[in-house]
mmCIF file of C-alpha atoms and ligand atoms in Angstrom:
data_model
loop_
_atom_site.group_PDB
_atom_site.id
_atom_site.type_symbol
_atom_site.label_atom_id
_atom_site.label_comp_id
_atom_site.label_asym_id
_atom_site.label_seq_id
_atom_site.Cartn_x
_atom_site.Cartn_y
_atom_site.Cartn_z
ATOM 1 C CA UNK O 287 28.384 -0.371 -55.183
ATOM 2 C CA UNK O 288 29.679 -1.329 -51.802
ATOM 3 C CA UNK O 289 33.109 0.686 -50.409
ATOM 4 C CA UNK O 290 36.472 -0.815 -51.411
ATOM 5 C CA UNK O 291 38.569 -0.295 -48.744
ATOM 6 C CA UNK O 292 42.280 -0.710 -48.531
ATOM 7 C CA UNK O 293 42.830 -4.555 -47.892
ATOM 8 C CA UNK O 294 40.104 -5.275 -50.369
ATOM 9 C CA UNK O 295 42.130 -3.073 -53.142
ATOM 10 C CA UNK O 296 45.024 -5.067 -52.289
ATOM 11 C CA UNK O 297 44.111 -8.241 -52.327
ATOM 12 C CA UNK O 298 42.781 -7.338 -55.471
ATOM 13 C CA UNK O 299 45.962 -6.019 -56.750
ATOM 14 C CA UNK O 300 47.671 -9.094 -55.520
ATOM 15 C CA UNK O 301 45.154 -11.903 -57.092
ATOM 16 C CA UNK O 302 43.880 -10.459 -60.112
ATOM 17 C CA UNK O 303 46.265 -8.311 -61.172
ATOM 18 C CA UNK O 304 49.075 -9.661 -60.181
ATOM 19 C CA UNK O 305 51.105 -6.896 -59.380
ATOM 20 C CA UNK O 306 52.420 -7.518 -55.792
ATOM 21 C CA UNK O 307 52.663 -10.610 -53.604
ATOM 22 C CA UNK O 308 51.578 -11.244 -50.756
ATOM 23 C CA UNK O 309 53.905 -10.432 -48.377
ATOM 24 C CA UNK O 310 53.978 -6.824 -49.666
ATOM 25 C CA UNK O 311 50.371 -6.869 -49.319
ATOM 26 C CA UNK O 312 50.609 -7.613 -45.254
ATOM 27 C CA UNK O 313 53.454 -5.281 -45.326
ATOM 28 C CA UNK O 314 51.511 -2.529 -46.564
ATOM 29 C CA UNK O 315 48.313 -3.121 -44.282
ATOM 30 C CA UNK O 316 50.752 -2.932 -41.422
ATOM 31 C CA UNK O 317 52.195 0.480 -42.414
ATOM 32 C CA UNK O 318 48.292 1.649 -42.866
ATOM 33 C CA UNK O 319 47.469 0.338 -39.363
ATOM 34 C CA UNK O 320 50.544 2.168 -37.682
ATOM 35 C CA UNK O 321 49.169 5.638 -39.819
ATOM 36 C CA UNK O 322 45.744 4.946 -37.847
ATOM 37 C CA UNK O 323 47.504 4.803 -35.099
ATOM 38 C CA UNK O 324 49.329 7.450 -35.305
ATOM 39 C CA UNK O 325 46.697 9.659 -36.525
ATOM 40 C CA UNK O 326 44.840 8.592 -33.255
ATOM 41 C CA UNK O 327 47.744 10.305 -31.168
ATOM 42 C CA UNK O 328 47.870 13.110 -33.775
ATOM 43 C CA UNK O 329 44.038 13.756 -33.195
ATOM 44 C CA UNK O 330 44.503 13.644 -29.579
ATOM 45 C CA UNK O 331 47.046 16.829 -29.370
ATOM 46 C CA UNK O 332 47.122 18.256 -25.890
ATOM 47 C CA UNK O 333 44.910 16.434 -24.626
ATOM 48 C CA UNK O 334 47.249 13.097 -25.483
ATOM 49 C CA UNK O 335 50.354 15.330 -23.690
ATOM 50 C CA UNK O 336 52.182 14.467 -27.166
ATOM 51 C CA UNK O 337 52.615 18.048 -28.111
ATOM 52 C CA UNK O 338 56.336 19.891 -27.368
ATOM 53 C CA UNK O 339 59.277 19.085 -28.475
ATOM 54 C CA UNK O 340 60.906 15.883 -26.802
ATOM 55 C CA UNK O 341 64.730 17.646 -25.677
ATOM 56 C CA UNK O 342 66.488 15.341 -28.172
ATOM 57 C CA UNK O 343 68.025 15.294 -31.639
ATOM 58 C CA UNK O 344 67.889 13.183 -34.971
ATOM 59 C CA UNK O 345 71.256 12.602 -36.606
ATOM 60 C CA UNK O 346 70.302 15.736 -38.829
ATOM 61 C CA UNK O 347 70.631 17.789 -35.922
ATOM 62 C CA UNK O 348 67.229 19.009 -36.139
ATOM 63 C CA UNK O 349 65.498 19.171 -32.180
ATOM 64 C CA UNK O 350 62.937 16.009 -32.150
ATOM 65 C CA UNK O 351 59.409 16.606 -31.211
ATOM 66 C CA UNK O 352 57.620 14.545 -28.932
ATOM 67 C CA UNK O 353 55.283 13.233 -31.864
ATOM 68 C CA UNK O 354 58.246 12.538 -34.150
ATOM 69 C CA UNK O 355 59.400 9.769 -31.534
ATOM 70 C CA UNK O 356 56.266 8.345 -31.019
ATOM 71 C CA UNK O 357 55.220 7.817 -34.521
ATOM 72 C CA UNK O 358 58.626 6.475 -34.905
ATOM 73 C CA UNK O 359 58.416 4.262 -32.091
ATOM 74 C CA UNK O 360 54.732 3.463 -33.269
ATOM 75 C CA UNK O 361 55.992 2.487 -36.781
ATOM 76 C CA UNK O 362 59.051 -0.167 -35.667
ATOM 77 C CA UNK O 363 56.635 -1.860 -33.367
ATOM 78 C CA UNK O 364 53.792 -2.495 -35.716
ATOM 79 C CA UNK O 365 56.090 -3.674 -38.238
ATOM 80 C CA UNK O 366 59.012 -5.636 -36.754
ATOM 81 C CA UNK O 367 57.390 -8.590 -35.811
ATOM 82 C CA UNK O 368 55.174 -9.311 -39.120
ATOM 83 C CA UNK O 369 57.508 -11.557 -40.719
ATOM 84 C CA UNK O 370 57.956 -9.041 -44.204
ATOM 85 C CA UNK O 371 60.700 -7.210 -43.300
ATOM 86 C CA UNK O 372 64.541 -7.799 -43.362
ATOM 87 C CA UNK O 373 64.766 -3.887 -42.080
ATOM 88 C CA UNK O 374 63.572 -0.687 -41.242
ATOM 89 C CA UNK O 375 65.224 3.018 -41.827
ATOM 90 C CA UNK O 376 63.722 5.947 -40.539
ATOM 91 C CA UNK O 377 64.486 10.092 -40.604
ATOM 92 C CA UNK O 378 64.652 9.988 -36.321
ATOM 93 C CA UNK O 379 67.318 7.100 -36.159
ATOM 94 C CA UNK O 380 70.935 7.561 -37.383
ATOM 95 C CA UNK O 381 70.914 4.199 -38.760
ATOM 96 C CA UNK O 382 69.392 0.835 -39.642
ATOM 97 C CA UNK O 383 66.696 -1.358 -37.496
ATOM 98 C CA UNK O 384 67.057 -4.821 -38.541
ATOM 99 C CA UNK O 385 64.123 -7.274 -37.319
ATOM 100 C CA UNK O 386 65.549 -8.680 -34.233
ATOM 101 C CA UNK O 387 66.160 -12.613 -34.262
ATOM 102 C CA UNK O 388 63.154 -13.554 -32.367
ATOM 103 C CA UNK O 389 61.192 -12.796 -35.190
ATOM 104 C CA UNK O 390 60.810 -14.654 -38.955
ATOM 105 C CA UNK O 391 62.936 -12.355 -41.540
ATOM 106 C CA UNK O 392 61.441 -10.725 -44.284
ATOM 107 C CA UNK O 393 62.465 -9.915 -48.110
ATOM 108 C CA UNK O 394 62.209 -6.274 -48.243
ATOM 109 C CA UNK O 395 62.899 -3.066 -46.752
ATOM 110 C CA UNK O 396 60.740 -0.452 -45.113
ATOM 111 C CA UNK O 397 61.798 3.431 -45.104
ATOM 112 C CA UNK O 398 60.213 6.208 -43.784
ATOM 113 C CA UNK O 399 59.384 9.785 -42.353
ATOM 114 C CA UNK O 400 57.188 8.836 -39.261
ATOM 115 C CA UNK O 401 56.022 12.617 -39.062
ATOM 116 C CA UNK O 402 57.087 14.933 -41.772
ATOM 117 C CA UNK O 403 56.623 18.599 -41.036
ATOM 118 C CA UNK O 404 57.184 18.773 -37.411
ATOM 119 C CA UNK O 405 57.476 22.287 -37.133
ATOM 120 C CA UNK O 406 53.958 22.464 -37.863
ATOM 121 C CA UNK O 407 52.318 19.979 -35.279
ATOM 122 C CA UNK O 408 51.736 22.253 -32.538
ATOM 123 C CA UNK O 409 50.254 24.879 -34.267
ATOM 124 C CA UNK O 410 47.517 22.318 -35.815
ATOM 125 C CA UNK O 411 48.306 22.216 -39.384
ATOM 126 C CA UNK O 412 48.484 19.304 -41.402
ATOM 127 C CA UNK O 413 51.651 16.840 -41.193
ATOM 128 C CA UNK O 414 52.170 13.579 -42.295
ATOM 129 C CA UNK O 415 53.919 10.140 -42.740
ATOM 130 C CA UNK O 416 56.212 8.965 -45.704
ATOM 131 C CA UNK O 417 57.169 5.675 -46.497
ATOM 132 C CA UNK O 418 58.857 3.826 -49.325
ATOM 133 C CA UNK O 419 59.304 0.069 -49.710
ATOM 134 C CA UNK O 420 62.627 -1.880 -51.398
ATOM 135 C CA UNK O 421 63.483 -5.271 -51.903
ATOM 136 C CA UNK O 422 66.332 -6.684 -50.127
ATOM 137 C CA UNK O 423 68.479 -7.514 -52.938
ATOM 138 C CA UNK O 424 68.776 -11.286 -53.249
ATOM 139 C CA UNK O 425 71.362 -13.406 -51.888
ATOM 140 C CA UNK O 426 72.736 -11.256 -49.100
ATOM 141 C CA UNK O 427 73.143 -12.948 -45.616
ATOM 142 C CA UNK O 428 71.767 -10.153 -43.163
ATOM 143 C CA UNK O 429 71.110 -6.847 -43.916
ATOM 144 C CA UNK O 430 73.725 -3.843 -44.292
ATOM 145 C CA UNK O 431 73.404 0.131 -44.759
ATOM 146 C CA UNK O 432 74.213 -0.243 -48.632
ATOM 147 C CA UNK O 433 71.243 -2.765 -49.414
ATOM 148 C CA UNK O 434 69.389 0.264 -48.717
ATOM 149 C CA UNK O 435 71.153 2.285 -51.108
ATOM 150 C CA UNK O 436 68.792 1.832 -54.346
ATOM 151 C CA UNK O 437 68.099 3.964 -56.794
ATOM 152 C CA UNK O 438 63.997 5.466 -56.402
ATOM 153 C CA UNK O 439 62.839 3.665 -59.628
ATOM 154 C CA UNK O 440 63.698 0.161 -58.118
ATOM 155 C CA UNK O 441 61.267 1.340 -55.243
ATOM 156 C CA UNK O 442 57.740 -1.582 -55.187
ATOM 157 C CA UNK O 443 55.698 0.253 -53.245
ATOM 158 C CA UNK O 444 55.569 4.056 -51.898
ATOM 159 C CA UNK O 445 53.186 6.391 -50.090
ATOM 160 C CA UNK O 446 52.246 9.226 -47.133
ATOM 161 C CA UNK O 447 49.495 9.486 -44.986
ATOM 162 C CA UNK O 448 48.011 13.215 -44.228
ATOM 163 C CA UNK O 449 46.977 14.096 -40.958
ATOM 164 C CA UNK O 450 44.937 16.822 -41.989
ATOM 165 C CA UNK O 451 40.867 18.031 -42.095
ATOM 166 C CA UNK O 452 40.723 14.093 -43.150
ATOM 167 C CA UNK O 453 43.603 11.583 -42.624
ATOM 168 C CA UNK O 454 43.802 10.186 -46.040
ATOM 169 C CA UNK O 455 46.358 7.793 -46.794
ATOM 170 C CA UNK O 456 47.963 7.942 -50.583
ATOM 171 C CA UNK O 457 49.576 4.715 -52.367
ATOM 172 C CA UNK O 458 50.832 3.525 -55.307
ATOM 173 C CA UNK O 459 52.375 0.158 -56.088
ATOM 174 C CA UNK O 460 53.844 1.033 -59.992
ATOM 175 C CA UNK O 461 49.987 0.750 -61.065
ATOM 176 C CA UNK O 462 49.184 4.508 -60.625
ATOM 177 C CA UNK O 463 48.053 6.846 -57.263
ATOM 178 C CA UNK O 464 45.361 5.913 -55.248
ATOM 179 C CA UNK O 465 43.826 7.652 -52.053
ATOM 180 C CA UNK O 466 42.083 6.234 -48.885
ATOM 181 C CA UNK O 467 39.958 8.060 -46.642
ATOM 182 C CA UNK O 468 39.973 7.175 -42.663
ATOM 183 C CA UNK O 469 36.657 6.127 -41.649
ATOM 184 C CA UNK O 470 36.546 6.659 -38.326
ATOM 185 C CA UNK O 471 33.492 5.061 -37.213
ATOM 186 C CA UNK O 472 34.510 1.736 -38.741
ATOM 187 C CA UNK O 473 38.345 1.852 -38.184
ATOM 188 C CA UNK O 474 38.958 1.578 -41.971
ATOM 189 C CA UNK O 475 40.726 3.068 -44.842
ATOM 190 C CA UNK O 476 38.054 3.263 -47.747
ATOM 191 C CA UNK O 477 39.173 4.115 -51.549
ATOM 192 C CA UNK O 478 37.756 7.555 -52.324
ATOM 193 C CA UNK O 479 40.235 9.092 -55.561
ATOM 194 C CA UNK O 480 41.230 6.353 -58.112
ATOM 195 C CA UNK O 481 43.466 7.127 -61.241
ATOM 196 C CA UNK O 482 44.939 10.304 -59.484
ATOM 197 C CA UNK O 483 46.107 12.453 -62.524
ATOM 198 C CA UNK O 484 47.862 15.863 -62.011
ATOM 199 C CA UNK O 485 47.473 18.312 -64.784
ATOM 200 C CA UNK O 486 50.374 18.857 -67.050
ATOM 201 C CA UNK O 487 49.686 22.680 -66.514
ATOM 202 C CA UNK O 488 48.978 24.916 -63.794
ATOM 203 C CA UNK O 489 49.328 28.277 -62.075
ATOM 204 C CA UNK O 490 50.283 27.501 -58.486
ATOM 205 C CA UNK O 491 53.517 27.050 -56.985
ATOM 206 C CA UNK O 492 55.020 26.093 -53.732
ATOM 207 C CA UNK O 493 58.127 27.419 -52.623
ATOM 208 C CA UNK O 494 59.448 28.928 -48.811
ATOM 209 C CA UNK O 495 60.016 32.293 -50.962
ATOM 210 C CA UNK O 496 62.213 33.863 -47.631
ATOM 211 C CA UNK O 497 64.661 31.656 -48.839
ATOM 212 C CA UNK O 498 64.912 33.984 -52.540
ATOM 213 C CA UNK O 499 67.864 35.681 -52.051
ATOM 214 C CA UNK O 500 69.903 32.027 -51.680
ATOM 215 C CA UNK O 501 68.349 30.193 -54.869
ATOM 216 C CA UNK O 502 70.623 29.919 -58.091
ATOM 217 C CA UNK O 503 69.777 31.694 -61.001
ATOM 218 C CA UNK O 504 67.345 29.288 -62.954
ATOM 219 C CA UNK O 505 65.355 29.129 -59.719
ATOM 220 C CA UNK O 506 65.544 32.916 -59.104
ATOM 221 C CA UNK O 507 64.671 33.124 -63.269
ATOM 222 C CA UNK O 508 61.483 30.281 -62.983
ATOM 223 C CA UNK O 509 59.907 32.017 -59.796
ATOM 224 C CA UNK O 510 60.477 35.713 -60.800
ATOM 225 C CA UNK O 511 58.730 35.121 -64.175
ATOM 226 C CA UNK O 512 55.698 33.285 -62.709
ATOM 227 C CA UNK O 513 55.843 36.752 -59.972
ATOM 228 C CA UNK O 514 55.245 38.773 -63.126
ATOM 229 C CA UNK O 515 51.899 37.041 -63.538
ATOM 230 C CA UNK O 516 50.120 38.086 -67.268
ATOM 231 C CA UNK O 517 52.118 41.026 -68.023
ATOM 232 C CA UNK O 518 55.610 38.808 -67.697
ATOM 233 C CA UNK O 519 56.856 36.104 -70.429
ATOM 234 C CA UNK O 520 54.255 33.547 -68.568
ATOM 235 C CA UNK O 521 51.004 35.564 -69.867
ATOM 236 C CA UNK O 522 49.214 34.292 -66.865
ATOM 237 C CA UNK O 523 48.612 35.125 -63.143
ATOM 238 C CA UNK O 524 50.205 32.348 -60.428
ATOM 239 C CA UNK O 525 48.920 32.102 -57.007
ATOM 240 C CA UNK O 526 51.240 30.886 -54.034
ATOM 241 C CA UNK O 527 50.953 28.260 -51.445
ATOM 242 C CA UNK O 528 53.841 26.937 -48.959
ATOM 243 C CA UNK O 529 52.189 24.867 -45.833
ATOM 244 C CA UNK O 530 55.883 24.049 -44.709
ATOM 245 C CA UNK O 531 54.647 20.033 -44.711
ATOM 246 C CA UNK O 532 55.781 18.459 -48.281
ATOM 247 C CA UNK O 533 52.536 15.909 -47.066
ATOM 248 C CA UNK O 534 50.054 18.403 -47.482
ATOM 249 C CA UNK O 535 52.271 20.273 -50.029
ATOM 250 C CA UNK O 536 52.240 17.193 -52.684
ATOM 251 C CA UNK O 537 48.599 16.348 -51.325
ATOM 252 C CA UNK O 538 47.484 19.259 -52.683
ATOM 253 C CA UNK O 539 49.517 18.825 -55.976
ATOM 254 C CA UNK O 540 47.815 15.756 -56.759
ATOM 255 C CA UNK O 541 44.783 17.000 -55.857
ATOM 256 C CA UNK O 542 44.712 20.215 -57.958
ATOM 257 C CA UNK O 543 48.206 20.039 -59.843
ATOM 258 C CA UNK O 544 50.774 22.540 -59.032
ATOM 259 C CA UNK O 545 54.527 22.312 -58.597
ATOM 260 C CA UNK O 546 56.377 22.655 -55.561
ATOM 261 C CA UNK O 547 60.080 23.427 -54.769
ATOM 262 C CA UNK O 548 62.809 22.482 -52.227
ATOM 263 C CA UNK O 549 66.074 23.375 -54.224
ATOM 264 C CA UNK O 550 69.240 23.471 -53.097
ATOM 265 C CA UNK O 551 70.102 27.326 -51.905
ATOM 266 C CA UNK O 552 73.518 28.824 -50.877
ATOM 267 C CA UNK O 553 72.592 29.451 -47.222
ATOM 268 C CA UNK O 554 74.701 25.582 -46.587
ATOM 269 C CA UNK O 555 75.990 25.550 -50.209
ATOM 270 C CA UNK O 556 77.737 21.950 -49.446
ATOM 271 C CA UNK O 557 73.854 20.557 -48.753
ATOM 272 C CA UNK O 558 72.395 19.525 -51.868
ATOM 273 C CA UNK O 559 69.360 20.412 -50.143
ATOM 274 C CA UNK O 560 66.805 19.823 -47.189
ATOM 275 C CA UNK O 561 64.790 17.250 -47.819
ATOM 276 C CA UNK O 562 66.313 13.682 -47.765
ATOM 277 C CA UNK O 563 66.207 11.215 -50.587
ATOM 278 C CA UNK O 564 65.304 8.452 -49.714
ATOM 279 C CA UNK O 565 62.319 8.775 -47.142
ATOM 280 C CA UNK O 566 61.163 11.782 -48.508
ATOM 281 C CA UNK O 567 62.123 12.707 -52.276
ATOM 282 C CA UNK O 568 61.696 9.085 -53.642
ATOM 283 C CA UNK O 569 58.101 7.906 -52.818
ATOM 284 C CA UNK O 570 56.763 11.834 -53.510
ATOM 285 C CA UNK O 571 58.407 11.715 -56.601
ATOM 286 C CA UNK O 572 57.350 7.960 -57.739
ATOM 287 C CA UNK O 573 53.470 8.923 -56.534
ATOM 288 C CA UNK O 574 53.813 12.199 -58.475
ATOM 289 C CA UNK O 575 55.046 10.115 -61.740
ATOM 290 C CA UNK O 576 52.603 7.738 -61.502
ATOM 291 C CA UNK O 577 49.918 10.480 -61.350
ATOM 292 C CA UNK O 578 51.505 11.827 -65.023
ATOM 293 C CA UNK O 579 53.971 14.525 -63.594
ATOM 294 C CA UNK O 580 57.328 14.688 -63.130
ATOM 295 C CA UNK O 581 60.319 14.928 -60.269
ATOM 296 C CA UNK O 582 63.897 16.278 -60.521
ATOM 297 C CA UNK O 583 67.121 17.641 -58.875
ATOM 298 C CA UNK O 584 66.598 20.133 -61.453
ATOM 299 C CA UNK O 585 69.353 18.417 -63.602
ATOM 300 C CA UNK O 586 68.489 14.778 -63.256
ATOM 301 C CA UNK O 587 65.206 12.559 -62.935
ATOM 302 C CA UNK O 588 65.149 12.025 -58.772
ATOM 303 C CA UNK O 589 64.195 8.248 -59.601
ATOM 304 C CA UNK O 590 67.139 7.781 -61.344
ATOM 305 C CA UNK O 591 69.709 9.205 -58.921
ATOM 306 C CA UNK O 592 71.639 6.259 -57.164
ATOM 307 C CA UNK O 593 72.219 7.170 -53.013
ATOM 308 C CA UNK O 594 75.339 7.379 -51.369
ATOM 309 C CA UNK O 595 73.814 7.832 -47.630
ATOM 310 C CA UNK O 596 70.985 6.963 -46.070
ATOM 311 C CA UNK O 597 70.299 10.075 -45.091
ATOM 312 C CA UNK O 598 71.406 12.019 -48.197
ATOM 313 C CA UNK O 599 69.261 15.322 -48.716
ATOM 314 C CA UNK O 600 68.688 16.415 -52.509
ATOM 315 C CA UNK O 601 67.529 19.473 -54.347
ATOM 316 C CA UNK O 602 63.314 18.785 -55.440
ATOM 317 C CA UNK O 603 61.337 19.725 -58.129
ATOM 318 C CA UNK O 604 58.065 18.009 -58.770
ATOM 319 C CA UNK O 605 54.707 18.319 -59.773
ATOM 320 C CA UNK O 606 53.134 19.095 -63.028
ATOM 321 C CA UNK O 607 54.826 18.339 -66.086
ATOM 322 C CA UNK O 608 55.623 21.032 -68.000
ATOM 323 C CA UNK O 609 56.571 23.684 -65.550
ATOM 324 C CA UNK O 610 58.827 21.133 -64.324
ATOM 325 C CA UNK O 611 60.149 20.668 -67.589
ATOM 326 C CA UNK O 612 60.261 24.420 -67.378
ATOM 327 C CA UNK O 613 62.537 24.544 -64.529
ATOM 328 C CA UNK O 614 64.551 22.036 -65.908
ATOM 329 C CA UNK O 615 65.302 23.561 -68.829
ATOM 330 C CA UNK O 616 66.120 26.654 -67.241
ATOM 331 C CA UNK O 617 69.107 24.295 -65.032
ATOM 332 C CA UNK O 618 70.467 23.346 -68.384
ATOM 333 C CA UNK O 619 71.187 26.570 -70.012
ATOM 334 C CA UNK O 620 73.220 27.751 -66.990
HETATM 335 P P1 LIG X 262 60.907 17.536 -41.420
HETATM 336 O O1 LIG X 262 60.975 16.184 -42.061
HETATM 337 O O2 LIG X 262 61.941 17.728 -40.362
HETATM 338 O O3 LIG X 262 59.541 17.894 -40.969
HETATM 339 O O4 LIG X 262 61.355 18.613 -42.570
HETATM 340 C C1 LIG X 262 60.834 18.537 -43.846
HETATM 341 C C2 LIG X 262 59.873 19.664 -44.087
HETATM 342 C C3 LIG X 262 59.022 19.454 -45.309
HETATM 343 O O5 LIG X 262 57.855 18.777 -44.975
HETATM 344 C C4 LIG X 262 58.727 20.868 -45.757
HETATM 345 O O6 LIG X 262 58.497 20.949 -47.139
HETATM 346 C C5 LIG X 262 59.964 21.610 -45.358
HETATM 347 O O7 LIG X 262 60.594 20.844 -44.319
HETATM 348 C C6 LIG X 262 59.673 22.992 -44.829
HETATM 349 O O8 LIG X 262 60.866 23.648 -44.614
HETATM 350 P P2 LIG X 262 60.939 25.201 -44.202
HETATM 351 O O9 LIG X 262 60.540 25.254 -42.763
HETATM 352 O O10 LIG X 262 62.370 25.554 -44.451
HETATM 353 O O11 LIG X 262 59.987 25.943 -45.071
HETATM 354 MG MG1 LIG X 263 60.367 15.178 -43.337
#
């Protein structure tokens, strides 16, 4: 059977099964193009002079690095002039980009990381780009901060591209996880996984264990008992693996199952975590529910929680079913 790549697996989840429109479809074509792109400059490294950090900062206060612009500034100008968006909101800019007037306004809105896990491009391990999609909600004139402030499960499309061994872009559009391999001789992204399913068990985890002596007790409980391996409650050994990019971190989740942790430690107890909601915590967690496992705060489903801030950070827990049910649990008997 011939390839399928990406625009042929949306068009056909536009025509014959209905499940997006059109203008998502473009949409989503331009975000892939702008991941080429950037995986181009990625690829390059030194040799591009787009390693080093770039002597700025994001509105998190966190130092920019050279890439993180660029595949910022890579992302706006691919998709501001298509006609699908209304606006854009990204980690690197404090707030909204709406479409500028020259161009034909859009229905929905585009959010993203452009390069998540920064502190691990110049060292040459894998990073990535995040992106969810909303729809403008209807009837507004222009485009304000708070249209952008929707819960995860109203997201219509989400997804990250990993710049890794392969760059391998990962979708979903509510119709379960699908993954696209960069061809690099024909400039194309080609389906290679279909019906991406994470296993409801496992015996990996992912968590930045320096940070132990700051989690709360259920976390401190969850981790200690998997570090006691078959002769602890769990009966089984775990193996570890942190890669400090949440890309490669949930790529490796869905490829293998696993679950992997950010949760909210006492080091900056008034944080409810690091990672950020919207750009980062929503499409993971939809992609990782559509693939059968699960996502939470360790409290509350993350698709359910309803934003205050664009830029609002949130404690994660995602990956394979029951040991995030596991974790859970252990959050409600506290
Ligand atoms: P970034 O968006 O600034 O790159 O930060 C997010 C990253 C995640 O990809 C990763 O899981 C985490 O930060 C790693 O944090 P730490 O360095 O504390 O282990
Ligand atoms: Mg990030």
């Amino acid at each position: 059977m011939s390839k399928i790549s990406l625009s042929r697996y949306l068009v056909e989840q536009q025509r014959e099964k209905g499940h997006i429109p059109a203008d998502l479809r473009l949409l989503l074509e331009v975000v892939a193009r702008a991941c080429k792109s950037i995986s181009h400059a990625v690829n390059k490294g030194a040799l591009g002079g787009v390693l080093g950090s770039a002597d700025s900062e994001n509105v998190q206060g966190e130092v920019q690095k050279k890439l993180d612009i660029i595949a910022n500034e890579v992302l706006l100008e691919a998709n501001e002039w298509g006609g699908h968006l209304a606006a854009m909101a990204s980690e690197e800019m404090d707030s909204i980009y709406l479409v500028p007037n020259r161009y034909p306004q859009g229905e929905y809105l585009l959010l993203f990381d452009p390069l998540d896990g920064s502190s691990n491009i110049d060292v040459n391990v894998s990073i990535g780009t995040i992106f969810s999609v909303l729809k403008k909600p209807e009837g507004n004139q222009g485009v304000t901060e708070q249209d952008f402030l929707q819960a995860g499960k109203q997201q219509v499309a989400a997804g990250y591209c990993v710049y890794g061994p392969q760059t391998t872009l990962v979708l979903t559009v509510g119709d379960g996880v699908v993954m696209f391999t960069l061809d690099r001789e024909q400039g194309s992204f080609v389906l290679t996984h279909e019906n991406v399913q994470i296993p409801a068990d496992t015996q990996e985890f992912a968590i930045n264990m320096s940070n132990m002596r700051h989690w709360d007790e259920p976390v401190s409980r969850y981790i200690g008992e998997c570090l006691q391996g078959k002769e602890g409650p769990r009966g089984k050994d775990f193996n570890m693996r942190w890669i400090a990019s949440m890309v490669a971190d949930v790529h490796r989740i869905l490829t293998r199952g696993g679950v992997f942790m950010y949760p909210w430690d006492k080091r900056e107890p008034h944080k409810a975590g690091k990672l950020r909601l919207m750009y980062e915590a929503n499409p993971m967690s939809w992609l990782v529910e559509q693939a059968g496992g699960a996502a939470t705060n360790g409290k509350t489903r993350i698709l359910d929680l309803q934003p205050s801030q664009l830029h609002e950070r949130v404690s994660v827990m995602l990956g394979s079913k029951n040991e995030v049910e596991r974790v859970t649990g252990y959050h409600a008997k506290v």
